């Protein structure tokens, strides 16, 4: 009897303790979240008024995409401004997850993503800070950047058919050809829920072809096209020869592997493809606004755009060309509708995964 | 006696407090998020997620995978544990360290090794072109079970071997004296005594399997076998992010694990016996001659080839290739990746340094706290003790990524007076929380089998609590503490999922370095890093083993 009692009592005690802690935690958490943004914002404007020129300090950058390029840009920026950069490198999905986890106490100043719709979503959620006066912003490709200066696409990559030259002697020239028996079980396609660029291709293809665009994708599935992780994961089996082709492969990865000597090459299908811009944005919660602005200016400078071109990416500025790869004018493009793509990204990705599972 | 009780009471309260802030509250915040998506209270959110996403199929996939892996790990670990505990083979202590290698290998690296070996045009087919048929056989559900079992069996093996050693020879001899045959002795003496450790082992293997992310993400995706963790990870790390759905799925996974835990703890309470008494023990080791010896040797060799040989052949081959598209050939060999990796002051060297420092700090803290918890739990006789038991096991039953998100929500919230997030301390805390269950389980498993009469003897002879602790308790649980420390250290050096989310920007560990190389297409560099870090850990463990070889505990 006594044992029963103490057991019950301690259970109640634990329950109340846990509940009070959780209630206390959550309620205070919620009330302060709303207010926290304001004092931070005020602090920033005050700081901005005092110092017009960034003098040292730091910048926190979350960057998706090729690490070498990001490293080069960061060191170029630090050399020029004396601002120390702390960088987190990951895929677009990882960066967005990190931002979500840090929502109540954000630390990032600038994000560079590998997918335009994600940047549009950040803008729609009111997370970005417009910077309409960015230097050289007028020279950027208008379709890829925000007119109000919420995000700037400082680079882009086109999606093509990447193939192993040891296994493929006459590469396919159209998207439709990949659904023919010649390529049965030999093709990978990146997973659009993991790869922003693959999602851009699929939504782009659908926006240009309407509902019958799904016919091609179903034909792919019927022909044994495998959905295979993010871009690099889809490309690796092609390098080692387990698969022959990546459909909607990122071109800069193909170019840089080819330059290393791997047996790879790329074609852009004649029906046209999608060019996937890589937007950079300043976050509204940024604690170092001036440094963030300086970083955007640097991203759009001649120097940084040259680094972009050297990394086999398409420079975001229309007046700069890459010499080591096909430029925008050489690539046949589908007539895509970015607004439709942003709105339908989520459902398309879900339907695609269902089809290919 | 009163002193002791106060001692214990304080311990229990302290343990509860620590567990609440490090595990309880972060997990509650996760649940809170799952019913409070988009700033609106919505009780139905988790239920809708669960009914609307073919969850039952995915959940069954997870559970079936867990059951099959438990079965195969048992087949692999039990004979080996018997050999190493009861025969002369047990004198080869290096085997234990070597067998830690599969467990130290990041699961996604191990699977990559198998994939590179078995795939079309892979290393096996480059040698034996006629083996194409095996490839198809291998890329199936059973291939996945095999890979995961080969990764997890050392864990079960260590638990079983320690238990078998503790059982000692006397009880079996007693059986023999009374005329029991070998089969009868195994069935009526060894098996019941082994059951508690085995239950704990398979529960952890089961839970590890269904909470594992690396193999489903690399191998499972290839064969189209989707499990709970891959779904959770999808919602948490790919656009559009949905913590609400992820946490709903996580709570289902958690419930499955809790049911397992309940079954295990019920079984363990029924079948726990006090084996380490004051009488001293001898264990008889059979010397292996002739056929039996050969059989054991061959068994060990096959196990080592499958669990270490094949994956590491692939990993090393991939790390020394100039061009991955050129396959295995002498003119395609290079050590450049190692040179790049090990150049002084490079990013990779810093990453190695970070990994070692973090793991040392985390494993040491985890052993101190974990031992405290294990002693507070004692024989899980009171309700509070079972609550501590449950809580300290939670990090092992929640997918790492969910636990980590909870920790971030808690330690980065605006109402916390100190934000630990984005500091070195946060990383250590996360590792400690994630790996605490190992120490707790290992220490608990050695502690529950100590006969209470030993402590009474100490008291009768006037030993003060601290003296008893120092001279009786600690020496007897030291092997458990050491095993927990080693386990924490080795897993912490390869921890990936949490590190990706909590490392301060600009800081890398060896695991995130490897992952980044894969993401960047530098597979060779990533594989070289895997070889270096696992190699270093093995050398370190061998060193510890050598230092320790003088201390013979309970051996003949």
CSV table of C-alpha atoms in Angstrom, one decimal, chain A residues 3-234:
chain,number,residue,atom,x,y,z
A,3,UNK,CA,4.7,1.5,-2.1
A,4,UNK,CA,1.7,2.2,-4.3
A,5,UNK,CA,1.3,5.6,-2.8
A,6,UNK,CA,4.8,6.8,-3.1
A,7,UNK,CA,4.9,5.6,-6.7
A,8,UNK,CA,1.8,7.5,-7.6
A,9,UNK,CA,3.0,10.5,-5.8
A,10,UNK,CA,6.3,10.6,-7.6
A,11,UNK,CA,4.6,10.0,-10.9
A,12,UNK,CA,2.4,13.0,-10.3
A,13,UNK,CA,5.3,15.1,-9.2
A,14,UNK,CA,7.2,14.2,-12.3
A,15,UNK,CA,4.3,15.0,-14.5
A,16,UNK,CA,3.7,18.4,-13.0
A,17,UNK,CA,7.4,19.2,-13.1
A,18,UNK,CA,7.7,18.3,-16.8
A,19,UNK,CA,4.5,20.1,-17.7
A,20,UNK,CA,5.3,23.3,-15.9
A,21,UNK,CA,8.7,23.4,-17.5
A,22,UNK,CA,7.3,22.8,-20.9
A,23,UNK,CA,4.5,25.3,-20.5
A,24,UNK,CA,6.8,27.9,-19.1
A,25,UNK,CA,9.3,27.3,-21.9
A,26,UNK,CA,6.9,27.4,-24.7
A,27,UNK,CA,4.8,30.3,-23.6
A,28,UNK,CA,7.7,32.6,-22.9
A,29,UNK,CA,9.3,31.4,-26.1
A,30,UNK,CA,6.3,32.5,-28.2
A,31,UNK,CA,5.8,35.9,-26.7
A,32,UNK,CA,9.5,36.8,-27.1
A,33,UNK,CA,9.8,35.5,-30.6
A,34,UNK,CA,7.6,38.2,-32.0
A,35,UNK,CA,9.3,41.0,-30.1
A,36,UNK,CA,12.8,39.8,-30.6
A,37,UNK,CA,12.9,41.0,-34.3
A,38,UNK,CA,12.1,44.6,-33.5
A,39,UNK,CA,14.9,45.6,-31.1
A,40,UNK,CA,17.3,43.7,-33.4
A,41,UNK,CA,16.1,45.7,-36.4
A,42,UNK,CA,16.4,49.0,-34.5
A,43,UNK,CA,19.9,48.1,-33.4
A,44,UNK,CA,20.8,47.5,-37.0
A,45,UNK,CA,19.5,50.8,-38.3
A,46,UNK,CA,21.3,52.6,-35.6
A,47,UNK,CA,24.5,50.9,-36.4
A,48,UNK,CA,23.9,51.6,-40.1
A,49,UNK,CA,23.5,55.3,-39.4
A,50,UNK,CA,26.7,55.5,-37.4
A,51,UNK,CA,29.0,53.6,-39.8
A,52,UNK,CA,28.6,54.0,-43.5
A,53,UNK,CA,31.7,52.1,-44.4
A,54,UNK,CA,32.2,48.5,-43.0
A,55,UNK,CA,35.4,48.5,-41.0
A,56,UNK,CA,36.4,44.9,-40.4
A,57,UNK,CA,34.0,42.8,-38.2
A,58,UNK,CA,32.5,39.6,-39.4
A,59,UNK,CA,30.0,38.1,-41.8
A,60,UNK,CA,28.1,34.7,-41.5
A,61,UNK,CA,27.5,33.1,-44.9
A,62,UNK,CA,25.5,30.0,-45.6
A,63,UNK,CA,26.4,28.8,-49.1
A,64,UNK,CA,25.2,26.0,-51.3
A,65,UNK,CA,27.1,24.9,-54.3
A,66,UNK,CA,30.7,24.3,-55.2
A,67,UNK,CA,33.0,24.7,-52.2
A,68,UNK,CA,36.1,25.8,-54.1
A,69,UNK,CA,34.2,28.7,-55.6
A,70,UNK,CA,32.8,29.7,-52.2
A,71,UNK,CA,36.3,29.5,-50.6
A,72,UNK,CA,37.8,31.6,-53.4
A,73,UNK,CA,35.0,34.2,-53.1
A,74,UNK,CA,35.3,34.4,-49.4
A,75,UNK,CA,39.1,34.8,-49.4
A,76,UNK,CA,38.8,37.5,-52.2
A,77,UNK,CA,36.2,39.3,-50.1
A,78,UNK,CA,38.3,39.2,-46.9
A,79,UNK,CA,41.4,40.4,-48.7
A,80,UNK,CA,39.4,43.4,-50.1
A,81,UNK,CA,37.4,44.4,-47.0
A,82,UNK,CA,39.2,42.9,-44.0
A,83,UNK,CA,35.8,41.3,-43.0
A,84,UNK,CA,36.2,37.9,-41.5
A,85,UNK,CA,33.7,35.4,-43.0
A,86,UNK,CA,32.3,32.4,-41.1
A,87,UNK,CA,30.9,30.0,-43.7
A,88,UNK,CA,28.5,27.1,-43.5
A,89,UNK,CA,28.6,25.0,-46.6
A,90,UNK,CA,25.8,22.6,-47.5
A,91,UNK,CA,23.0,21.8,-50.0
A,92,UNK,CA,20.1,24.1,-50.4
A,93,UNK,CA,17.9,21.8,-48.3
A,94,UNK,CA,20.5,21.7,-45.4
A,95,UNK,CA,20.8,25.4,-45.4
A,96,UNK,CA,17.0,25.9,-45.2
A,97,UNK,CA,16.8,23.3,-42.4
A,98,UNK,CA,19.5,25.1,-40.5
A,99,UNK,CA,17.7,28.4,-40.9
A,100,UNK,CA,14.5,26.8,-39.7
A,101,UNK,CA,16.2,25.4,-36.6
A,102,UNK,CA,17.7,28.8,-35.9
A,103,UNK,CA,14.5,30.7,-36.5
A,104,UNK,CA,14.3,32.2,-33.0
A,105,UNK,CA,17.9,33.2,-32.8
A,106,UNK,CA,19.2,33.7,-36.4
A,107,UNK,CA,22.9,34.1,-37.0
A,108,UNK,CA,23.3,34.1,-40.8
A,109,UNK,CA,23.8,37.4,-42.7
A,110,UNK,CA,23.8,36.2,-46.3
A,111,UNK,CA,22.6,32.9,-47.9
A,112,UNK,CA,23.5,31.6,-51.4
A,113,UNK,CA,21.0,29.0,-52.6
A,114,UNK,CA,21.0,26.7,-55.6
A,115,UNK,CA,17.4,27.2,-56.5
A,116,UNK,CA,15.4,30.3,-57.5
A,117,UNK,CA,12.0,29.1,-56.1
A,118,UNK,CA,13.6,28.7,-52.6
A,119,UNK,CA,14.7,32.3,-52.7
A,120,UNK,CA,11.3,33.4,-53.9
A,121,UNK,CA,9.8,31.5,-50.9
A,122,UNK,CA,12.2,33.3,-48.5
A,123,UNK,CA,11.1,36.6,-50.0
A,124,UNK,CA,7.4,35.7,-49.8
A,125,UNK,CA,7.9,34.8,-46.1
A,126,UNK,CA,9.4,38.2,-45.5
A,127,UNK,CA,12.8,36.8,-44.5
A,128,UNK,CA,14.9,38.7,-47.0
A,129,UNK,CA,16.1,42.3,-46.8
A,130,UNK,CA,15.9,44.3,-50.0
A,131,UNK,CA,19.1,46.0,-51.2
A,132,UNK,CA,18.1,47.8,-54.3
A,133,UNK,CA,21.3,49.9,-54.5
A,134,UNK,CA,23.6,46.9,-55.0
A,135,UNK,CA,26.5,47.8,-57.3
A,136,UNK,CA,26.2,46.3,-60.8
A,137,UNK,CA,22.8,44.9,-60.0
A,138,UNK,CA,21.5,46.5,-63.3
A,139,UNK,CA,23.9,44.3,-65.3
A,140,UNK,CA,22.3,41.1,-63.9
A,141,UNK,CA,20.1,38.8,-65.9
A,142,UNK,CA,16.6,40.3,-65.1
A,143,UNK,CA,14.8,37.0,-65.2
A,144,UNK,CA,17.0,35.5,-62.5
A,145,UNK,CA,17.0,38.3,-59.9
A,146,UNK,CA,14.4,40.2,-57.9
A,147,UNK,CA,13.4,43.6,-59.3
A,148,UNK,CA,13.1,45.0,-55.7
A,149,UNK,CA,16.6,43.7,-54.8
A,150,UNK,CA,15.5,40.9,-52.4
A,151,UNK,CA,17.8,38.4,-54.1
A,152,UNK,CA,20.6,38.5,-56.8
A,153,UNK,CA,21.6,35.5,-58.9
A,154,UNK,CA,25.3,35.9,-59.2
A,155,UNK,CA,25.7,32.6,-61.1
A,156,UNK,CA,23.7,29.9,-62.8
A,157,UNK,CA,24.0,26.4,-64.3
A,158,UNK,CA,22.2,24.7,-67.1
A,159,UNK,CA,20.8,21.2,-67.0
A,160,UNK,CA,21.8,18.8,-69.7
A,161,UNK,CA,22.3,15.1,-70.6
A,162,UNK,CA,25.6,14.1,-69.0
A,163,UNK,CA,27.0,10.8,-70.3
A,164,UNK,CA,30.0,8.5,-69.8
A,165,UNK,CA,32.1,8.7,-73.0
A,166,UNK,CA,33.4,5.1,-72.5
A,167,UNK,CA,29.9,3.7,-72.6
A,168,UNK,CA,28.1,6.1,-74.9
A,169,UNK,CA,29.5,6.8,-78.4
A,170,UNK,CA,26.5,8.6,-79.9
A,171,UNK,CA,24.9,10.7,-77.2
A,172,UNK,CA,21.1,11.2,-77.3
A,173,UNK,CA,20.1,14.6,-78.6
A,174,UNK,CA,16.6,15.0,-77.1
A,175,UNK,CA,14.9,14.4,-73.8
A,176,UNK,CA,12.4,12.1,-75.5
A,177,UNK,CA,15.2,9.8,-76.7
A,178,UNK,CA,16.0,8.8,-73.1
A,179,UNK,CA,12.6,7.0,-73.0
A,180,UNK,CA,13.6,4.7,-75.9
A,181,UNK,CA,14.8,1.0,-75.4
A,182,UNK,CA,18.4,1.9,-76.3
A,183,UNK,CA,18.7,3.5,-72.9
A,184,UNK,CA,16.7,1.0,-70.8
A,185,UNK,CA,18.0,0.9,-67.2
A,186,UNK,CA,21.0,3.1,-68.0
A,187,UNK,CA,19.8,6.5,-66.9
A,188,UNK,CA,19.8,8.3,-63.5
A,189,UNK,CA,17.8,11.4,-62.7
A,190,UNK,CA,18.5,13.5,-59.5
A,191,UNK,CA,15.9,13.6,-56.8
A,192,UNK,CA,14.0,16.9,-57.1
A,193,UNK,CA,13.4,16.9,-53.3
A,194,UNK,CA,17.1,17.0,-52.8
A,195,UNK,CA,18.4,18.9,-55.8
A,196,UNK,CA,17.0,22.4,-56.4
A,197,UNK,CA,18.2,22.3,-60.0
A,198,UNK,CA,16.5,19.0,-60.8
A,199,UNK,CA,13.3,20.5,-59.4
A,200,UNK,CA,13.8,23.5,-61.6
A,201,UNK,CA,14.2,21.3,-64.6
A,202,UNK,CA,11.1,19.2,-63.9
A,203,UNK,CA,8.8,22.2,-63.1
A,204,UNK,CA,10.3,24.1,-66.0
A,205,UNK,CA,9.6,21.3,-68.4
A,206,UNK,CA,6.1,21.0,-67.1
A,207,UNK,CA,5.5,24.8,-67.2
A,208,UNK,CA,6.5,24.7,-70.9
A,209,UNK,CA,4.7,21.5,-71.9
A,210,UNK,CA,1.6,21.5,-69.6
A,211,UNK,CA,0.1,18.4,-68.2
A,212,UNK,CA,1.3,16.3,-71.1
A,213,UNK,CA,4.9,16.9,-69.8
A,214,UNK,CA,4.1,14.1,-67.4
A,215,UNK,CA,3.9,11.7,-70.3
A,216,UNK,CA,7.7,12.0,-70.8
A,217,UNK,CA,8.3,11.5,-67.0
A,218,UNK,CA,6.1,8.4,-66.9
A,219,UNK,CA,7.9,7.1,-70.0
A,220,UNK,CA,11.2,7.6,-68.2
A,221,UNK,CA,9.9,5.6,-65.2
A,222,UNK,CA,8.7,2.8,-67.6
A,223,UNK,CA,12.2,2.8,-69.2
A,224,UNK,CA,13.9,2.2,-65.9
A,225,UNK,CA,15.2,5.7,-65.2
A,226,UNK,CA,16.3,5.7,-61.5
A,227,UNK,CA,15.8,8.5,-59.1
A,228,UNK,CA,19.2,8.8,-57.4
A,229,UNK,CA,19.8,11.3,-54.6
A,230,UNK,CA,21.2,14.8,-55.2
A,231,UNK,CA,23.3,15.9,-58.2
A,232,UNK,CA,26.7,14.4,-57.2
A,233,UNK,CA,25.1,11.2,-56.1
A,234,UNK,CA,23.3,10.8,-59.4
